[in-house]
Short mmCIF file of N, CA, C and O and ligand atoms in Angstrom, two decimals:
data_model
loop_
_atom_site.label_atom_id
_atom_site.label_comp_id
_atom_site.label_asym_id
_atom_site.label_seq_id
_atom_site.Cartn_x
_atom_site.Cartn_y
_atom_site.Cartn_z
N UNK A 500 173.96 104.29 106.54
CA UNK A 500 174.40 104.20 107.57
C UNK A 500 173.48 103.26 108.74
O UNK A 500 172.22 103.64 108.95
N UNK A 501 174.02 101.90 109.00
CA UNK A 501 173.18 100.55 109.66
C UNK A 501 172.46 101.36 111.40
O UNK A 501 173.20 102.22 111.62
N UNK A 502 171.20 101.52 111.68
CA UNK A 502 170.65 101.27 113.13
C UNK A 502 170.92 100.08 113.88
O UNK A 502 171.14 99.24 113.16
N UNK A 503 171.29 100.59 115.08
CA UNK A 503 170.75 99.20 115.87
C UNK A 503 169.69 99.54 116.56
O UNK A 503 169.97 100.94 117.45
N UNK A 504 168.69 99.19 116.94
CA UNK A 504 167.81 99.23 117.93
C UNK A 504 167.98 98.28 118.91
O UNK A 504 167.69 96.64 119.29
N UNK A 505 168.66 98.73 120.22
CA UNK A 505 168.04 97.81 121.22
C UNK A 505 166.36 97.92 122.10
O UNK A 505 166.25 98.95 122.41
N UNK A 506 166.13 96.80 122.37
CA UNK A 506 164.66 97.01 123.02
C UNK A 506 164.59 97.07 124.33
O UNK A 506 166.10 96.87 125.15
N UNK A 507 163.69 97.47 125.05
CA UNK A 507 163.46 98.21 126.36
C UNK A 507 164.30 96.77 127.22
O UNK A 507 163.94 95.40 127.07
N UNK A 508 164.72 97.13 128.21
CA UNK A 508 165.10 96.06 129.54
C UNK A 508 165.01 97.19 130.77
O UNK A 508 165.58 98.14 130.65
N UNK A 509 164.27 96.15 131.28
CA UNK A 509 163.86 97.07 133.00
C UNK A 509 164.77 97.50 133.59
O UNK A 509 164.60 98.90 133.83
N UNK A 510 165.87 97.02 133.29
CA UNK A 510 167.31 97.71 134.22
C UNK A 510 167.52 98.64 133.71
O UNK A 510 168.12 99.79 134.06
N UNK A 511 168.76 98.11 132.66
CA UNK A 511 169.62 98.99 131.65
C UNK A 511 169.12 100.10 130.76
O UNK A 511 169.60 101.21 130.89
N UNK A 512 168.18 99.42 130.63
CA UNK A 512 166.87 100.78 129.11
C UNK A 512 165.96 100.66 129.12
O UNK A 512 165.31 100.09 128.43
N UNK A 513 165.26 101.24 130.20
CA UNK A 513 163.77 101.01 130.45
C UNK A 513 162.57 101.31 129.23
O UNK A 513 162.06 100.84 128.45
N UNK A 514 163.21 102.23 128.33
CA UNK A 514 162.76 102.76 126.94
C UNK A 514 163.47 102.11 125.49
O UNK A 514 162.51 102.58 124.64
N UNK A 515 164.19 101.63 126.31
CA UNK A 515 164.91 100.82 124.64
C UNK A 515 165.58 101.78 123.64
O UNK A 515 165.98 103.85 124.36
N UNK A 516 166.43 101.69 122.66
CA UNK A 516 167.21 103.08 122.45
C UNK A 516 167.27 102.99 121.00
O UNK A 516 167.76 101.47 120.48
N UNK A 517 167.23 103.52 120.13
CA UNK A 517 167.65 103.62 118.37
C UNK A 517 168.98 104.25 117.98
O UNK A 517 168.56 105.52 118.68
N UNK A 518 170.41 103.88 118.09
CA UNK A 518 171.50 104.59 117.32
C UNK A 518 172.02 104.63 116.05
O UNK A 518 171.66 102.80 115.19
N UNK A 519 172.60 105.25 115.56
CA UNK A 519 173.39 105.31 114.13
C UNK A 519 174.66 104.27 114.21
O UNK A 519 175.01 104.26 115.83
N UNK A 520 174.78 103.44 113.51
CA UNK A 520 176.06 102.40 113.72
C UNK A 520 176.77 102.96 112.69
O UNK A 520 176.43 102.80 111.65
N UNK A 521 178.58 102.44 112.92
CA UNK A 521 179.50 102.31 111.29
C UNK A 521 179.49 101.01 111.47
O UNK A 521 180.42 100.14 111.99
N UNK A 522 179.54 100.54 110.05
CA UNK A 522 179.96 99.07 110.10
C UNK A 522 181.04 99.27 110.29
O UNK A 522 182.29 99.30 110.06
N UNK A 523 181.44 97.41 110.49
CA UNK A 523 182.52 97.16 111.41
C UNK A 523 182.89 97.66 112.91
O UNK A 523 183.53 96.87 113.36
N UNK A 524 181.43 97.95 113.44
CA UNK A 524 181.83 98.44 114.85
C UNK A 524 181.13 97.21 115.32
O UNK A 524 179.90 96.46 115.09
N UNK A 525 181.13 96.95 116.44
CA UNK A 525 180.33 95.62 117.60
C UNK A 525 179.43 96.05 118.12
O UNK A 525 179.34 97.88 118.50
N UNK A 526 178.20 95.44 118.16
CA UNK A 526 176.77 95.83 118.61
C UNK A 526 177.82 96.60 120.25
O UNK A 526 176.82 97.66 120.81
N UNK A 527 178.58 95.98 121.13
CA UNK A 527 179.27 96.65 122.32
C UNK A 527 179.26 97.76 122.23
O UNK A 527 178.80 98.52 122.93
N UNK A 528 180.17 97.84 121.22
CA UNK A 528 181.00 99.07 121.18
C UNK A 528 179.70 100.26 121.00
O UNK A 528 179.65 101.40 121.48
N UNK A 529 178.61 99.78 119.89
CA UNK A 529 177.53 100.81 120.04
C UNK A 529 177.00 101.00 121.13
O UNK A 529 176.38 102.10 122.15
N UNK A 530 176.94 100.26 122.09
CA UNK A 530 176.00 100.49 123.51
C UNK A 530 176.67 101.18 124.24
O UNK A 530 176.37 102.04 124.46
N UNK A 531 178.18 100.38 124.29
CA UNK A 531 178.67 101.76 125.85
C UNK A 531 179.00 103.34 124.64
O UNK A 531 179.51 103.96 125.81
N UNK A 532 179.04 103.38 123.55
CA UNK A 532 179.14 104.68 123.41
C UNK A 532 178.13 105.91 123.39
O UNK A 532 177.93 106.84 123.54
N UNK A 533 176.92 105.15 123.38
CA UNK A 533 175.73 105.48 123.48
C UNK A 533 175.35 105.33 125.36
O UNK A 533 173.70 105.49 125.07
N UNK A 534 176.35 105.02 126.00
CA UNK A 534 176.04 104.55 127.56
C UNK A 534 175.05 103.25 128.22
O UNK A 534 174.37 104.13 128.90
N UNK A 535 175.15 102.82 127.30
CA UNK A 535 173.94 101.59 127.64
C UNK A 535 175.27 100.78 127.90
O UNK A 535 176.08 100.45 127.97
N UNK A 536 174.80 100.49 129.83
CA UNK A 536 175.65 99.77 130.87
C UNK A 536 175.70 98.34 130.19
O UNK A 536 175.25 97.24 131.40
N UNK A 537 176.23 97.87 129.34
CA UNK A 537 175.97 96.23 128.90
C UNK A 537 177.10 95.71 129.74
O UNK A 537 178.12 96.07 129.66
N UNK A 538 177.25 94.54 130.32
CA UNK A 538 178.40 94.06 130.86
C UNK A 538 179.30 93.61 130.40
O UNK A 538 178.68 92.95 129.33
N UNK A 539 180.51 93.39 130.21
CA UNK A 539 181.90 93.52 130.00
C UNK A 539 182.84 92.91 130.23
O UNK A 539 183.99 93.29 130.58
N UNK A 540 182.57 91.69 131.17
CA UNK A 540 183.61 91.54 132.41
C UNK A 540 184.96 91.00 131.38
O UNK A 540 185.82 91.14 132.34
N UNK A 541 184.84 90.42 130.50
CA UNK A 541 186.39 90.09 129.81
C UNK A 541 187.34 91.01 129.26
O UNK A 541 187.99 90.97 128.79
N UNK A 542 186.48 92.70 129.06
CA UNK A 542 186.97 93.40 128.11
C UNK A 542 186.91 92.83 127.13
O UNK A 542 187.66 93.25 126.49
N UNK A 543 185.69 92.40 126.27
CA UNK A 543 185.73 91.78 125.09
C UNK A 543 186.53 91.36 124.20
O UNK A 543 187.30 90.75 123.32
N UNK A 544 187.07 89.93 125.06
CA UNK A 544 188.02 89.49 124.93
C UNK A 544 187.75 87.25 124.60
O UNK A 544 188.28 86.95 124.46
N UNK A 545 186.64 87.73 124.25
CA UNK A 545 185.93 86.50 124.24
C UNK A 545 186.14 85.73 124.92
O UNK A 545 186.54 84.37 124.66
N UNK A 546 185.86 86.04 126.63
CA UNK A 546 186.48 84.48 127.40
C UNK A 546 185.32 84.54 128.62
O UNK A 546 185.06 84.26 129.83
N UNK A 547 184.31 85.62 128.28
CA UNK A 547 183.10 85.84 129.39
C UNK A 547 181.59 85.51 128.32
O UNK A 547 181.24 85.79 127.42
N UNK A 548 181.07 85.43 129.51
CA UNK A 548 179.37 85.29 128.65
C UNK A 548 178.16 86.53 128.92
O UNK A 548 177.09 86.57 128.65
N UNK A 549 178.79 87.93 129.35
CA UNK A 549 178.31 88.64 130.05
C UNK A 549 177.74 89.74 128.84
O UNK A 549 177.24 90.38 129.35
N UNK A 550 178.46 89.53 128.42
CA UNK A 550 177.62 90.68 126.88
C UNK A 550 176.76 89.58 125.90
O UNK A 550 176.45 91.24 125.20
N UNK A 551 176.58 89.18 126.24
CA UNK A 551 175.37 88.36 125.88
C UNK A 551 173.96 89.23 125.10
O UNK A 551 173.70 89.80 126.55
N UNK A 552 174.13 88.85 123.74
CA UNK A 552 172.26 89.46 123.64
C UNK A 552 171.79 88.73 122.61
O UNK A 552 172.28 87.58 121.90
N UNK A 553 170.49 88.92 121.92
CA UNK A 553 169.86 88.32 121.22
C UNK A 553 169.49 88.74 119.78
O UNK A 553 168.96 90.12 120.51
N UNK A 554 169.86 88.78 118.76
CA UNK A 554 169.49 89.43 117.56
C UNK A 554 168.07 89.05 117.41
O UNK A 554 167.69 88.07 116.88
N UNK A 555 166.99 90.08 117.68
CA UNK A 555 166.09 90.12 117.09
C UNK A 555 165.32 90.26 115.71
O UNK A 555 164.65 90.35 114.93
N UNK A 556 166.18 91.00 115.04
CA UNK A 556 166.11 91.65 113.49
C UNK A 556 167.88 91.07 112.79
O UNK A 556 168.25 92.12 113.89
N UNK A 557 167.98 91.26 112.06
CA UNK A 557 168.93 91.18 111.09
C UNK A 557 170.45 90.59 111.31
O UNK A 557 171.54 90.54 111.28
N UNK A 558 169.83 88.94 112.61
CA UNK A 558 170.84 88.22 112.43
C UNK A 558 171.94 87.64 111.34
O UNK A 558 173.13 87.75 111.80
N UNK A 559 171.35 87.77 110.15
CA UNK A 559 172.83 86.92 109.42
C UNK A 559 173.59 88.22 108.57
O UNK A 559 174.51 88.22 107.87
N UNK A 560 173.25 89.76 108.81
CA UNK A 560 173.62 90.69 108.30
C UNK A 560 175.04 90.55 109.35
O UNK A 560 175.85 91.61 108.96
N UNK A 561 175.20 90.08 110.33
CA UNK A 561 176.37 90.25 111.29
C UNK A 561 177.48 89.72 110.98
O UNK A 561 177.17 88.59 110.23
N UNK A 562 178.59 89.77 111.29
CA UNK A 562 179.66 88.80 110.78
C UNK A 562 179.60 87.23 111.49
O UNK A 562 178.76 87.50 112.38
N UNK A 563 180.17 86.48 111.33
CA UNK A 563 180.24 85.20 111.40
C UNK A 563 180.67 85.27 112.58
O UNK A 563 181.54 86.23 113.32
N UNK A 564 180.43 83.73 112.93
CA UNK A 564 180.96 83.65 114.55
C UNK A 564 182.18 82.49 114.93
O UNK A 564 182.05 81.70 114.19
N UNK A 565 182.90 82.60 116.13
CA UNK A 565 183.77 81.79 116.00
C UNK A 565 183.60 80.75 116.76
O UNK A 565 182.77 80.72 117.44
N UNK A 566 184.13 79.30 116.79
CA UNK A 566 183.98 77.96 117.45
C UNK A 566 184.24 78.26 119.31
O UNK A 566 183.17 78.02 119.98
N UNK A 567 184.99 79.71 119.32
CA UNK A 567 185.31 80.22 120.79
C UNK A 567 184.69 80.77 121.35
O UNK A 567 183.73 80.43 122.47
N UNK A 568 183.51 81.60 120.18
CA UNK A 568 182.22 82.43 120.82
C UNK A 568 181.17 81.28 121.15
O UNK A 568 180.73 81.32 122.31
N UNK A 569 181.48 80.46 120.10
CA UNK A 569 180.12 79.05 120.56
C UNK A 569 180.43 78.98 121.58
O UNK A 569 179.02 78.34 122.30
N UNK A 570 181.65 78.25 122.30
CA UNK A 570 181.96 77.75 123.11
C UNK A 570 181.12 78.48 124.37
O UNK A 570 180.92 77.96 125.51
N UNK A 571 181.70 80.23 124.50
CA UNK A 571 181.23 81.05 125.94
C UNK A 571 180.22 81.36 125.49
O UNK A 571 179.47 80.84 126.73
N UNK A 572 179.25 81.07 124.25
CA UNK A 572 178.23 81.67 124.37
C UNK A 572 177.18 80.22 125.49
O UNK A 572 175.78 80.42 125.67
N UNK A 573 177.63 78.91 125.11
CA UNK A 573 176.98 77.39 126.04
C UNK A 573 176.86 78.21 126.94
O UNK A 573 175.72 77.64 128.01
N UNK A 574 177.76 78.76 127.93
CA UNK A 574 177.27 79.20 129.29
C UNK A 574 176.67 80.41 129.89
O UNK A 574 176.33 80.67 130.75
N UNK A 575 175.81 81.22 128.84
CA UNK A 575 175.08 82.11 128.96
C UNK A 575 173.79 81.63 129.49
O UNK A 575 173.30 80.53 129.01
N UNK A 576 173.29 82.76 130.13
CA UNK A 576 171.74 82.83 130.73
C UNK A 576 170.80 83.01 129.41
O UNK A 576 171.05 84.07 128.89
N UNK A 577 169.82 81.98 129.12
CA UNK A 577 168.71 82.50 128.32
C UNK A 577 169.36 81.96 126.82
O UNK A 577 169.04 82.79 126.13
N UNK A 578 170.19 81.58 126.63
CA UNK A 578 170.59 81.06 124.94
C UNK A 578 169.22 80.85 123.89
O UNK A 578 168.46 80.05 124.10
N UNK A 579 169.66 81.69 123.02
CA UNK A 579 168.68 81.59 122.01
C UNK A 579 169.77 81.03 120.67
O UNK A 579 170.66 81.74 120.41
N UNK A 580 168.83 80.47 119.69
CA UNK A 580 169.65 80.10 118.46
C UNK A 580 170.08 81.58 117.67
O UNK A 580 171.02 81.89 117.37
N UNK A 581 169.57 82.94 117.98
CA UNK A 581 169.86 83.91 117.36
C UNK A 581 170.68 84.45 118.58
O UNK A 581 170.64 85.84 118.75
N UNK A 582 171.31 83.99 118.96
CA UNK A 582 172.06 84.59 120.77
C UNK A 582 173.37 85.14 119.98
O UNK A 582 174.24 84.21 118.90
N UNK A 583 174.79 86.02 120.57
CA UNK A 583 175.57 86.30 119.73
C UNK A 583 176.68 86.92 121.02
O UNK A 583 175.71 87.57 122.16
N UNK A 584 177.66 87.13 120.77
CA UNK A 584 178.58 87.57 122.11
C UNK A 584 178.39 89.53 121.43
O UNK A 584 179.41 89.64 120.37
N UNK A 585 178.00 90.26 122.23
CA UNK A 585 178.49 91.40 121.92
C UNK A 585 179.33 92.09 121.24
O UNK A 585 179.33 93.10 120.49
N UNK A 586 180.23 91.89 121.93
CA UNK A 586 181.62 92.25 121.24
C UNK A 586 182.25 91.65 120.86
O UNK A 586 182.92 92.01 120.31
N UNK A 587 181.78 90.41 120.19
CA UNK A 587 182.36 89.59 118.89
C UNK A 587 181.33 89.85 117.74
O UNK A 587 181.77 89.48 116.70
N UNK A 588 180.20 90.35 117.46
CA UNK A 588 179.39 90.12 116.14
C UNK A 588 179.28 92.22 116.07
O UNK A 588 178.90 93.09 116.66
N UNK A 589 179.81 91.65 114.79
CA UNK A 589 180.35 93.27 114.16
C UNK A 589 178.86 93.29 112.94
O UNK A 589 178.92 92.65 112.04
N UNK A 590 179.10 95.18 113.29
CA UNK A 590 178.23 95.45 112.31
C UNK A 590 177.67 95.44 111.13
O UNK A 590 179.07 95.63 109.62
N UNK A 591 176.84 94.79 110.21
CA UNK A 591 177.53 94.77 108.40
C UNK A 591 176.58 95.87 107.88
O UNK A 591 176.58 97.24 108.38
N UNK A 592 175.49 95.64 106.75
CA UNK A 592 175.03 96.82 106.23
C UNK A 592 173.81 97.24 106.80
O UNK A 592 173.29 97.76 106.72
N UNK A 593 173.17 96.38 107.07
CA UNK A 593 171.25 96.42 107.40
C UNK A 593 171.13 96.46 109.11
O UNK A 593 172.31 96.53 109.69
N UNK A 594 169.84 96.93 109.33
CA UNK A 594 170.18 97.66 111.02
C UNK A 594 169.46 96.37 111.42
O UNK A 594 169.63 95.44 110.95
N UNK A 595 169.72 96.35 112.63
CA UNK A 595 169.64 95.59 113.57
C UNK A 595 168.39 95.39 114.85
O UNK A 595 168.58 96.69 115.23
N UNK A 596 168.22 94.79 115.26
CA UNK A 596 167.24 94.52 116.63
C UNK A 596 168.05 93.96 117.75
O UNK A 596 167.98 92.95 117.69
N UNK A 597 168.44 94.50 118.82
CA UNK A 597 168.79 93.79 120.08
C UNK A 597 168.18 93.72 120.81
O UNK A 597 167.81 94.71 121.33
N UNK A 598 167.70 92.63 121.62
CA UNK A 598 167.36 92.25 122.80
C UNK A 598 168.52 92.16 123.72
O UNK A 598 169.43 90.94 123.97
N UNK A 599 168.26 92.29 125.28
CA UNK A 599 169.44 92.33 126.20
C UNK A 599 168.53 91.85 127.30
O UNK A 599 167.99 91.81 127.87
N UNK A 600 169.41 90.33 127.57
CA UNK A 600 168.47 89.57 128.17
C UNK A 600 168.84 90.36 129.75
O UNK A 600 169.15 90.87 130.08
N UNK A 601 167.56 89.55 130.42
CA UNK A 601 167.23 89.86 131.35
C UNK A 601 168.50 89.81 132.82
O UNK A 601 168.57 90.94 133.70
N UNK A 602 169.22 88.43 132.72
CA UNK A 602 170.14 88.32 133.57
C UNK A 602 171.35 87.94 132.58
O UNK A 602 171.53 87.70 131.35
N UNK A 603 172.49 88.37 133.48
CA UNK A 603 173.18 87.37 132.85
C UNK A 603 174.37 86.20 133.96
O UNK A 603 173.93 86.73 135.22
N UNK A 604 175.22 86.03 133.33
CA UNK A 604 176.47 84.85 134.52
C UNK A 604 177.80 85.50 134.40
O UNK A 604 177.89 85.79 133.59
N UNK A 605 177.95 85.84 135.49
CA UNK A 605 179.22 86.64 135.83
C UNK A 605 179.53 85.83 136.75
O UNK A 605 179.23 86.33 137.99
N UNK A 606 180.65 85.17 136.50
CA UNK A 606 181.63 84.26 137.73
C UNK A 606 182.23 85.74 138.45
O UNK A 606 182.33 84.72 139.62
N UNK A 607 182.73 86.55 138.24
CA UNK A 607 183.60 87.27 138.71
C UNK A 607 183.08 88.18 139.66
O UNK A 607 183.57 88.33 141.04
N UNK A 608 181.58 88.63 139.56
CA UNK A 608 180.62 88.97 140.24
C UNK A 608 180.41 88.35 141.07
O UNK A 608 180.16 88.54 142.41
N UNK A 609 180.08 86.99 140.75
CA UNK A 609 179.15 86.17 141.71
C UNK A 609 179.19 84.88 142.51
O UNK A 609 179.24 83.95 143.40
N UNK A 610 181.32 85.35 142.27
CA UNK A 610 181.38 83.54 143.67
C UNK A 610 182.21 85.29 144.75
O UNK A 610 182.27 86.43 144.55
FE1 LIG B 406 183.73 89.38 127.70
FE2 LIG B 406 182.41 89.83 125.17
S1 LIG B 406 182.99 90.87 126.97
S2 LIG B 406 183.06 87.38 125.47
#
């Protein structure tokens, strides 16, 4: 059973946390079922960038990404080469480490 390690985030998860995952779940699903309040403004429909996360370990074990995800990620704050939308990145066989960016761009909240 793969594990997902969320690195500490000073507001959302100050201590960080490691959780069991089932292959086929998304990173966002793992976060929400463990009460990590990761933003997800479009309710997981790949239309916002609020669920952006950076994969520090295990990037290549995740599912592939679509052109649409790529387009949405371009709007994310703090984009890095190993960024993913947590609602689109499906867990494979390997453990992963996830960094939750300090900020999000949430057009619904910020307008
Ligand atoms: Fe909007 Fe993931 S929740 S793209």
